Short mmCIF file of C-alpha atoms and ligand atoms in Angstrom, two decimals:
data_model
loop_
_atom_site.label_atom_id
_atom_site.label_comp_id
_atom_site.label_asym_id
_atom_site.label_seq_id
_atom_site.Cartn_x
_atom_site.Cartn_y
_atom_site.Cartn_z
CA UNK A 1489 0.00 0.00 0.00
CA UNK A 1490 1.50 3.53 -0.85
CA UNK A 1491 2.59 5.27 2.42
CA UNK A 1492 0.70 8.60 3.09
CA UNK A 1493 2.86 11.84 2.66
CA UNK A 1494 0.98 13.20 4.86
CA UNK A 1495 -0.20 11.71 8.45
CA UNK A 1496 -1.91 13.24 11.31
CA UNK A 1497 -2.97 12.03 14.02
CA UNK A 1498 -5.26 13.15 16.87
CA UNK A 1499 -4.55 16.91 16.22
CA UNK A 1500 -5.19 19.12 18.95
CA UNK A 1501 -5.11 22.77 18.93
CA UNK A 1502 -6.52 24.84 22.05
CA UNK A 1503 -6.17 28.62 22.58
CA UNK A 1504 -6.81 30.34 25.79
CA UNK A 1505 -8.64 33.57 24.65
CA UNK A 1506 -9.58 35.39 28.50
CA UNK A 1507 -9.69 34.54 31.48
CA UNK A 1508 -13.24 34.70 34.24
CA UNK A 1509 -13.54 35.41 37.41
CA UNK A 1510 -12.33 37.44 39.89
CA UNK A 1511 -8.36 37.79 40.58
CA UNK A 1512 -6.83 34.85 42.24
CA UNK A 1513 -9.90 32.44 41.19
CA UNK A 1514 -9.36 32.66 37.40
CA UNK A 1515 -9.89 30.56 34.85
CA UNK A 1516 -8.82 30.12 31.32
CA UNK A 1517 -11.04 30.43 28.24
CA UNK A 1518 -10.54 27.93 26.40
CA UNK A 1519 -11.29 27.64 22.44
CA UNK A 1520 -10.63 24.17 21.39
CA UNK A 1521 -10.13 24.79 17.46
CA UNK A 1522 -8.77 21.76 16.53
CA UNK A 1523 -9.63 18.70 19.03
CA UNK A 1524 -9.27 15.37 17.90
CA UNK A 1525 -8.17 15.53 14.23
CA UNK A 1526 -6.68 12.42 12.16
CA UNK A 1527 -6.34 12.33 8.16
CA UNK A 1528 -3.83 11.08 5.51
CA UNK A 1529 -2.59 12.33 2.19
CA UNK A 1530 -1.49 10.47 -0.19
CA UNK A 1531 1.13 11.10 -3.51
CA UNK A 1532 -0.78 13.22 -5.85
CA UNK A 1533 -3.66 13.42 -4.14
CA UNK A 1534 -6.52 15.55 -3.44
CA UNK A 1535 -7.84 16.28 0.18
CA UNK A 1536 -10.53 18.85 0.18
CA UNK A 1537 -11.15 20.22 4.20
CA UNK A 1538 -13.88 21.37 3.97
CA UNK A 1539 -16.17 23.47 7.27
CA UNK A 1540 -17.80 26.63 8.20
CA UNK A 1541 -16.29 29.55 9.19
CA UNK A 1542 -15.02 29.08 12.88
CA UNK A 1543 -14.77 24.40 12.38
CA UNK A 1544 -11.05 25.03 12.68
CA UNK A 1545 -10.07 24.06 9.21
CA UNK A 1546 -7.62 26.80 8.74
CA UNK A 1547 -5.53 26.28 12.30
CA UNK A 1548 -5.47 22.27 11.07
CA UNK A 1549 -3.45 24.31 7.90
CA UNK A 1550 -1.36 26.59 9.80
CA UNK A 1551 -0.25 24.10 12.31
CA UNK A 1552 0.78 21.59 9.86
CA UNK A 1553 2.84 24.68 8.30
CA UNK A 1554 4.42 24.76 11.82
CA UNK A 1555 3.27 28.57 12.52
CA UNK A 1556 1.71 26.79 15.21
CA UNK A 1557 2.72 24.73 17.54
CA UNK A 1558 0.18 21.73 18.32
CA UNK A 1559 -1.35 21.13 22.14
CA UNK A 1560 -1.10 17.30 21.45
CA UNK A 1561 -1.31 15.10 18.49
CA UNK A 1562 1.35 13.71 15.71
CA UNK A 1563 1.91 14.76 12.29
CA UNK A 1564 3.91 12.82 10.42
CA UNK A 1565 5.64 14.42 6.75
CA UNK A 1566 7.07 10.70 5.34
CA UNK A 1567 8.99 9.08 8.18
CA UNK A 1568 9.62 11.95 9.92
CA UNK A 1569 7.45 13.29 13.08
CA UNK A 1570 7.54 17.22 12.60
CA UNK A 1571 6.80 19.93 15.30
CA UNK A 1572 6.29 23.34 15.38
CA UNK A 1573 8.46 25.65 12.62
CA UNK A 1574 11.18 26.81 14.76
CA UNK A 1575 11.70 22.77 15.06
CA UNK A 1576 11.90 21.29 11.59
CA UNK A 1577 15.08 20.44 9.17
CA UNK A 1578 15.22 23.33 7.11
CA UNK A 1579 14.30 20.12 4.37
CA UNK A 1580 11.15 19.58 5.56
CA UNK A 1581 10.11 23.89 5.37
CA UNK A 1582 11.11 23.03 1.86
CA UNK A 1583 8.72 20.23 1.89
CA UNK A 1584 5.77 21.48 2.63
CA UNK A 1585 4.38 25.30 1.31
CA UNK A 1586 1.11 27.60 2.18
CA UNK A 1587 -0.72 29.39 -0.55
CA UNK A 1588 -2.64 31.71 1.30
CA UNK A 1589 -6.55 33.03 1.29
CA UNK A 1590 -5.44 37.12 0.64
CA UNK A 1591 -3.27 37.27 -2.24
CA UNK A 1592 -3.14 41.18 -1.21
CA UNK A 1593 -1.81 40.49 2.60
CA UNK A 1594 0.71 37.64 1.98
CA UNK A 1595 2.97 39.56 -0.78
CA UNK A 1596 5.02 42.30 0.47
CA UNK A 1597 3.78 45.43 -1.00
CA UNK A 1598 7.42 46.77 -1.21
CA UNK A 1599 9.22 44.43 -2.82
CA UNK A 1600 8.80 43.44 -6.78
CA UNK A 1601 7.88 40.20 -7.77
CA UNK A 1602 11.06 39.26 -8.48
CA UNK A 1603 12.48 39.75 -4.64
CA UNK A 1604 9.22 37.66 -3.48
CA UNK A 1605 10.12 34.94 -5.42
CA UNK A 1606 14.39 34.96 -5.07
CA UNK A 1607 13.67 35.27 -1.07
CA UNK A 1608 12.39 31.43 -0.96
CA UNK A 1609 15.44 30.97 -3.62
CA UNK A 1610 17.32 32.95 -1.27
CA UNK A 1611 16.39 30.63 1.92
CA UNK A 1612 16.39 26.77 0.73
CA UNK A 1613 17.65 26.79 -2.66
CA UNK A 1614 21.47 26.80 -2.82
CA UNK A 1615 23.83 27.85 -5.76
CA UNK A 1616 22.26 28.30 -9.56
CA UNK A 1617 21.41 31.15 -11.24
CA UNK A 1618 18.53 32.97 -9.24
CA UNK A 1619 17.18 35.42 -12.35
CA UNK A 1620 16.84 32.16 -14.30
CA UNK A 1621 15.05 30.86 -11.49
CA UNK A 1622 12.44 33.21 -10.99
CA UNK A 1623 11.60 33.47 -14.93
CA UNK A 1624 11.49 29.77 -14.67
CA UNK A 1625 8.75 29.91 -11.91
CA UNK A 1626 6.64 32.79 -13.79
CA UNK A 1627 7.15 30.72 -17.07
CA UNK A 1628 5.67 27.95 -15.14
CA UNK A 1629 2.50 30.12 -13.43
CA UNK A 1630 1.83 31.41 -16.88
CA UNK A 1631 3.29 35.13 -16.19
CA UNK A 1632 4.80 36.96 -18.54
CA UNK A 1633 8.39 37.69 -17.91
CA UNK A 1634 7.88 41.21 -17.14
CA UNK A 1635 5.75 40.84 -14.12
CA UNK A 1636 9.10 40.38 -12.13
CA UNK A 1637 10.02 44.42 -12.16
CA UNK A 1638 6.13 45.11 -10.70
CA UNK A 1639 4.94 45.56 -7.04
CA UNK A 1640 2.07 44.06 -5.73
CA UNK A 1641 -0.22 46.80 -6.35
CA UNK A 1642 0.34 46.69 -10.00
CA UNK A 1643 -1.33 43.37 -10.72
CA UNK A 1644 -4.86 41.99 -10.58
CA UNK A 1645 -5.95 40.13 -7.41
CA UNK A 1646 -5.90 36.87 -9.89
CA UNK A 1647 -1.66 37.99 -11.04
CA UNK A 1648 -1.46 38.27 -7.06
CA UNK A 1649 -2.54 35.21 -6.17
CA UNK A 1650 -0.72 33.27 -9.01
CA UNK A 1651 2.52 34.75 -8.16
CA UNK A 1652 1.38 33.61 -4.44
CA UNK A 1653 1.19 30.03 -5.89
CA UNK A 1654 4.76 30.84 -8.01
CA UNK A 1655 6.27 31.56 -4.22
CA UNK A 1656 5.39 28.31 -2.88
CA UNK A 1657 6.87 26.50 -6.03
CA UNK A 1658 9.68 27.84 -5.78
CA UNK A 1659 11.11 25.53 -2.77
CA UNK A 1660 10.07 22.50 -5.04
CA UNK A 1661 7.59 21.13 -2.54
CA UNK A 1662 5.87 17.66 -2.49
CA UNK A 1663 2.73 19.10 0.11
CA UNK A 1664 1.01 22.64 -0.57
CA UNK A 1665 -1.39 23.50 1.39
CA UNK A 1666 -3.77 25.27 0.01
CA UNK A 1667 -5.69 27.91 1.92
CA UNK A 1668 -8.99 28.96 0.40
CA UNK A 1669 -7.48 29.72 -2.61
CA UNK A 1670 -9.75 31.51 -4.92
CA UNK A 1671 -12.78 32.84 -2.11
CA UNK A 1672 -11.06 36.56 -2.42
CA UNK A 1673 -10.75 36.46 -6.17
CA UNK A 1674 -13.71 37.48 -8.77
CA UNK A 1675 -15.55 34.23 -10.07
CA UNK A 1676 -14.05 35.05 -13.10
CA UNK A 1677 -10.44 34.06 -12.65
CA UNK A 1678 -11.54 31.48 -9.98
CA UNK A 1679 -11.69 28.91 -12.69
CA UNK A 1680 -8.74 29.99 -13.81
CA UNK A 1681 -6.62 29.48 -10.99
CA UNK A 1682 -8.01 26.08 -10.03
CA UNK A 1683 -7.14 25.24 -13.42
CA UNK A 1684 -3.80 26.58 -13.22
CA UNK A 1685 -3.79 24.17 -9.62
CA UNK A 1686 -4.69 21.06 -11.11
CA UNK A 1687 -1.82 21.42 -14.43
CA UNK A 1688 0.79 22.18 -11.78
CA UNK A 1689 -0.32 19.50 -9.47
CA UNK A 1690 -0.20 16.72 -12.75
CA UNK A 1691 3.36 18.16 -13.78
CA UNK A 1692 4.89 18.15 -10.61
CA UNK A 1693 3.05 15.17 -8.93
CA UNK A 1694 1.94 17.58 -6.23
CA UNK A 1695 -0.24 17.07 -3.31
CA UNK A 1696 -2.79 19.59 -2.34
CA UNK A 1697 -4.72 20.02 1.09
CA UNK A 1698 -7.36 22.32 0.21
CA UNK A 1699 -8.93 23.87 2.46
CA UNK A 1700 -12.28 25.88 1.57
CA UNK A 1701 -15.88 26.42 2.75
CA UNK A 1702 -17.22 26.07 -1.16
CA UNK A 1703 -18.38 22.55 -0.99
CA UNK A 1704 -19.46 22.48 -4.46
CA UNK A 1705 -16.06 23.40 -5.48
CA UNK A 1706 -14.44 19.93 -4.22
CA UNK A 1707 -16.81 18.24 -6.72
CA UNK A 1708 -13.72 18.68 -9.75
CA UNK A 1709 -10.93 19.21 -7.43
CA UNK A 1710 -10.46 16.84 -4.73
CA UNK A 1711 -9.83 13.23 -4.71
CA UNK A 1712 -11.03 12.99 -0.90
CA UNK A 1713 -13.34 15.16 1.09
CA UNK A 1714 -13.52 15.30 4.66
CA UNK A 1715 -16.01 17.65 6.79
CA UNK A 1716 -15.05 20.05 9.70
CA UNK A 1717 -17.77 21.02 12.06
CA UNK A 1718 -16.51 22.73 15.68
CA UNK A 1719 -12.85 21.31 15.81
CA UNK A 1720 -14.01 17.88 14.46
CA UNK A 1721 -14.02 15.84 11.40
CA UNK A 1722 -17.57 14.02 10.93
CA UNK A 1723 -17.27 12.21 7.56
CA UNK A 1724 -14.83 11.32 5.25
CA UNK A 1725 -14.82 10.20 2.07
CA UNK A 1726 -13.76 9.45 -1.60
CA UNK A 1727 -15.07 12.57 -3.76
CA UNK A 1728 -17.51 10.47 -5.63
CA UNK A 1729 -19.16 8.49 -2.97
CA UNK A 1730 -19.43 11.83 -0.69
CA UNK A 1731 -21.44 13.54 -3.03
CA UNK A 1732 -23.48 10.25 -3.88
CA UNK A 1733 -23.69 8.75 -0.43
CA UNK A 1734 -23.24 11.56 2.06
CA UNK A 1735 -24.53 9.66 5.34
CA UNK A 1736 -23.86 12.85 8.27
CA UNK A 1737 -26.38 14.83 8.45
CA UNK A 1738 -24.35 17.70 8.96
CA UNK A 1739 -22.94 16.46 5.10
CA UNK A 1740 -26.26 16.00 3.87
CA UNK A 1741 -27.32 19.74 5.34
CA UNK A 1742 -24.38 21.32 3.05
CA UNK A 1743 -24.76 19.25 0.13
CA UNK A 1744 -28.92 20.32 -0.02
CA UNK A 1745 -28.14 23.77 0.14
CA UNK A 1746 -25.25 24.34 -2.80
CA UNK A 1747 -26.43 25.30 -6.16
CA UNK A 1748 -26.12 22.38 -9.26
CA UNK A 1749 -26.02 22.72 -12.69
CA UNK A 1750 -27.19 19.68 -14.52
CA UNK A 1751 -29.94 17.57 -13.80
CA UNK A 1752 -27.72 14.78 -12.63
CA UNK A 1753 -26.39 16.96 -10.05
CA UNK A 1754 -29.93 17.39 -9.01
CA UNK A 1755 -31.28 13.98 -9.24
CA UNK A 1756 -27.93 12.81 -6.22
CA UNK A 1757 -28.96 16.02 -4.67
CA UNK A 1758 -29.80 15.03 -0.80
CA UNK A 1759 -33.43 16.27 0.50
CA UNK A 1760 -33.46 19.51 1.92
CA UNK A 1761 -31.93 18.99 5.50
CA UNK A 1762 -33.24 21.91 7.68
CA UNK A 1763 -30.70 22.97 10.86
CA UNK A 1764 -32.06 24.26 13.82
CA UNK A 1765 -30.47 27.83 14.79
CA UNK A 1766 -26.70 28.87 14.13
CA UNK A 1767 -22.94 27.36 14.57
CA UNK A 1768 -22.37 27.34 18.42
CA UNK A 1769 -19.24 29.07 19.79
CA UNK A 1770 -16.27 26.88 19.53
CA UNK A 1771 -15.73 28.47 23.16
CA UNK A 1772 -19.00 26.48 24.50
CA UNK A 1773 -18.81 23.35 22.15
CA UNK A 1774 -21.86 21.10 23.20
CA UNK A 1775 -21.45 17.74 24.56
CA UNK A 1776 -21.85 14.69 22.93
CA UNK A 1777 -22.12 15.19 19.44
CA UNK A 1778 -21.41 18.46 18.88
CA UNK A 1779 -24.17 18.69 16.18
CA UNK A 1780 -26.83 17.57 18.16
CA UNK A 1781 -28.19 21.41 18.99
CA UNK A 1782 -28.67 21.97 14.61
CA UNK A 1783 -29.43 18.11 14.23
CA UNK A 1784 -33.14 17.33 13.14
CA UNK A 1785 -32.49 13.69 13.61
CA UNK A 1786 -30.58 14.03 17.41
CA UNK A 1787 -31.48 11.63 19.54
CA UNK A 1788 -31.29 11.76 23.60
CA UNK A 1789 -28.31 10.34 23.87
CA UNK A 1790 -26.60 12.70 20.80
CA UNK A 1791 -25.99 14.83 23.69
CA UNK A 1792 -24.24 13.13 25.97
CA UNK A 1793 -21.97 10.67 24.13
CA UNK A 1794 -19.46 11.72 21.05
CA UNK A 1795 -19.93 9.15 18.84
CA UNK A 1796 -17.21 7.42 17.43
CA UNK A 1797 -15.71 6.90 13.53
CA UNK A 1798 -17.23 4.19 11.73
CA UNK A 1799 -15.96 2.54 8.36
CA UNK A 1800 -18.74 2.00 6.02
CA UNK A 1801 -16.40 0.44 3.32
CA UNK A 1802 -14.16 1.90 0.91
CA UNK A 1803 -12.63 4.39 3.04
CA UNK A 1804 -15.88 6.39 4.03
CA UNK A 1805 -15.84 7.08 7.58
CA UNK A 1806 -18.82 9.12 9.16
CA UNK A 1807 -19.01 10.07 12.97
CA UNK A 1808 -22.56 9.49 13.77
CA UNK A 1809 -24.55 7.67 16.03
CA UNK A 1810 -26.89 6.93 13.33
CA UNK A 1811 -24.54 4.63 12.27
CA UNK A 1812 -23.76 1.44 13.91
FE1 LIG B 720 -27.34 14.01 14.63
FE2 LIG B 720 -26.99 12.33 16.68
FE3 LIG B 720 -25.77 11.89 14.36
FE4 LIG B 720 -25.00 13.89 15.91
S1 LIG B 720 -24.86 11.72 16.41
S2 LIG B 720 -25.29 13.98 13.72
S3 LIG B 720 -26.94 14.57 16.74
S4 LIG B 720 -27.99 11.86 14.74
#
């Protein structure tokens, strides 16, 4: 069986955020962003994360990245366990690359494109000739070769965000993590870029972790799709049997709202699955299933016990007590 590039295992990522009560009796607030997280990615492969705003999708990104550092849990890159940033072989920063969500925020406004890309050049990429480099890296984006002597500011949000996904070539990484890629850019370009994502990732045999809260999206782009809600992942499965055979209700409550655009889309299309009242705060998760306060199908005991991960063949794993 191919061994996963990727591994991680019971993820945990608390913050305290405040403190109550009075002085001397206080106690931490605690959000719990990521609590209990385990996935694999393969060679070449696909993993659409996919959640709400606030299920904790984009601290599973960052602290894979190593900006953060985890409260317990493994992740495994290959054979090698890897820790926070400040930690890791200067080979494994390589290794693994972030394209983020603002394409305006992440590039240096004072620097030209051609000092954002040498400075990864500059970092892990020893000796060779560092002009060539860069042209090389636009050549591959689809840039022209002038874009290297502009700033920031003179380029479309689309150029900006492409020359984002130039800078995290540019280390040759096997693992890019991909963080809502194209939700700042105009639907126009969106296609554009994924398109641009899916050539690079068949050229250099890339894999992507792509994180986004556009379910529909995932449909062409991700081999495997696995749900966040609150910290958790509650199903996972291959791309085709997840939009067939979504089994959480939470899964089958995002799938019946998203637009389709053939009939066939329609006719897999789960029946509309009505939630009760909004996303709790990750600071007061409920008990039990953490669902159980939107669930129309909860049961008593939904709120008291978390239910655990069951294999319904084929790799399609679902967190429900619905389930046995
Ligand atoms: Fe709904 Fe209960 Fe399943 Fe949670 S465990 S999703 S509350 S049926």
């Amino acid at each position: 069986m191919t061994q996963p590039i990727l591994s991680v295992q019971e993820l945990k990522k608390y913050f305290v955020v405040g403190h109550t009560g009075l002085l001397g009796k206080r106690t931490p607030v605690i959000v719990r962003a990521v609590d209990g997280v385990s996935f694999e990615i393969y060679p070449g492969e696909t993993l659409g994360l996919v959640g709400e705003s606030g299920s904790g999708k984009s601290t599973v990104a960052y602290t894979i990245v190593g900006m953060y550092k985890p409260t317990a849990g493994k992740i495994r890159f290959m054979d090698t366990e890897i820790g926070a940033n400040d930690q890791r072989p200067k080979e494994l920063k390589k290794a693994i690359q972030i394209v983020f969500q603002d394409p305006g925020s992440s590039l240096n406004p004072r620097q030209t494109i051609k000092q954002i890309l040498e400075m990864p050049l500059r970092v892990h990429r020893k000796g060779g000739n560092r002009l060539e480099m860069v042209l090389h890296l636009l050549e591959i984006v689809g840039l022209p070769p002038e874009t290297m002597y502009k700033y920031p500011r003179m380029l479309s949000g689309g150029e900006k965000q492409i020359v984002g996904i130039a800078r995290a070539l540019a280390t040759e990484p096997s693992l890019v993590i991909l963080d809502e890629p194209t939700s700042a850019l105009d639907v126009s370009v969106q296609a554009k870029t994924i398109n641009l994502l899916l050539q690079l990732q068949r050229q250099f045999n890339l894999s992507y972790l792509f994180i986004t809260h556009d379910l529909s999206l995932m449909r062409n782009v991700a081999n495997r799709v696995a749900i966040m809600y609150l910290g958790k992942i509650c199903e996972v499965a291959n791309t085709a049997d997840f939009f067939q055979k979504p089994l959480h209700p939470y899964t089958q409550m995002l799938l019946s709202s998203i637009p389709v655009v053939s009939e066939e889309e329609e006719a897999l299309r789960p029946k509309k699955v009505l939630s009760q009242g909004e996303i709790p705060s990750p600071v007061n998760i409920p008990t039990g299933c953490s669902f159980h306060t939107r669930c129309p199908f909860a049961m008593p005991h939904c709120s008291k016990v978390d239910p655990p991960f069951v294999d319904m063949g084929g790799g399609h794993l679902v967190r429900c007590h619905l389930y046995p």
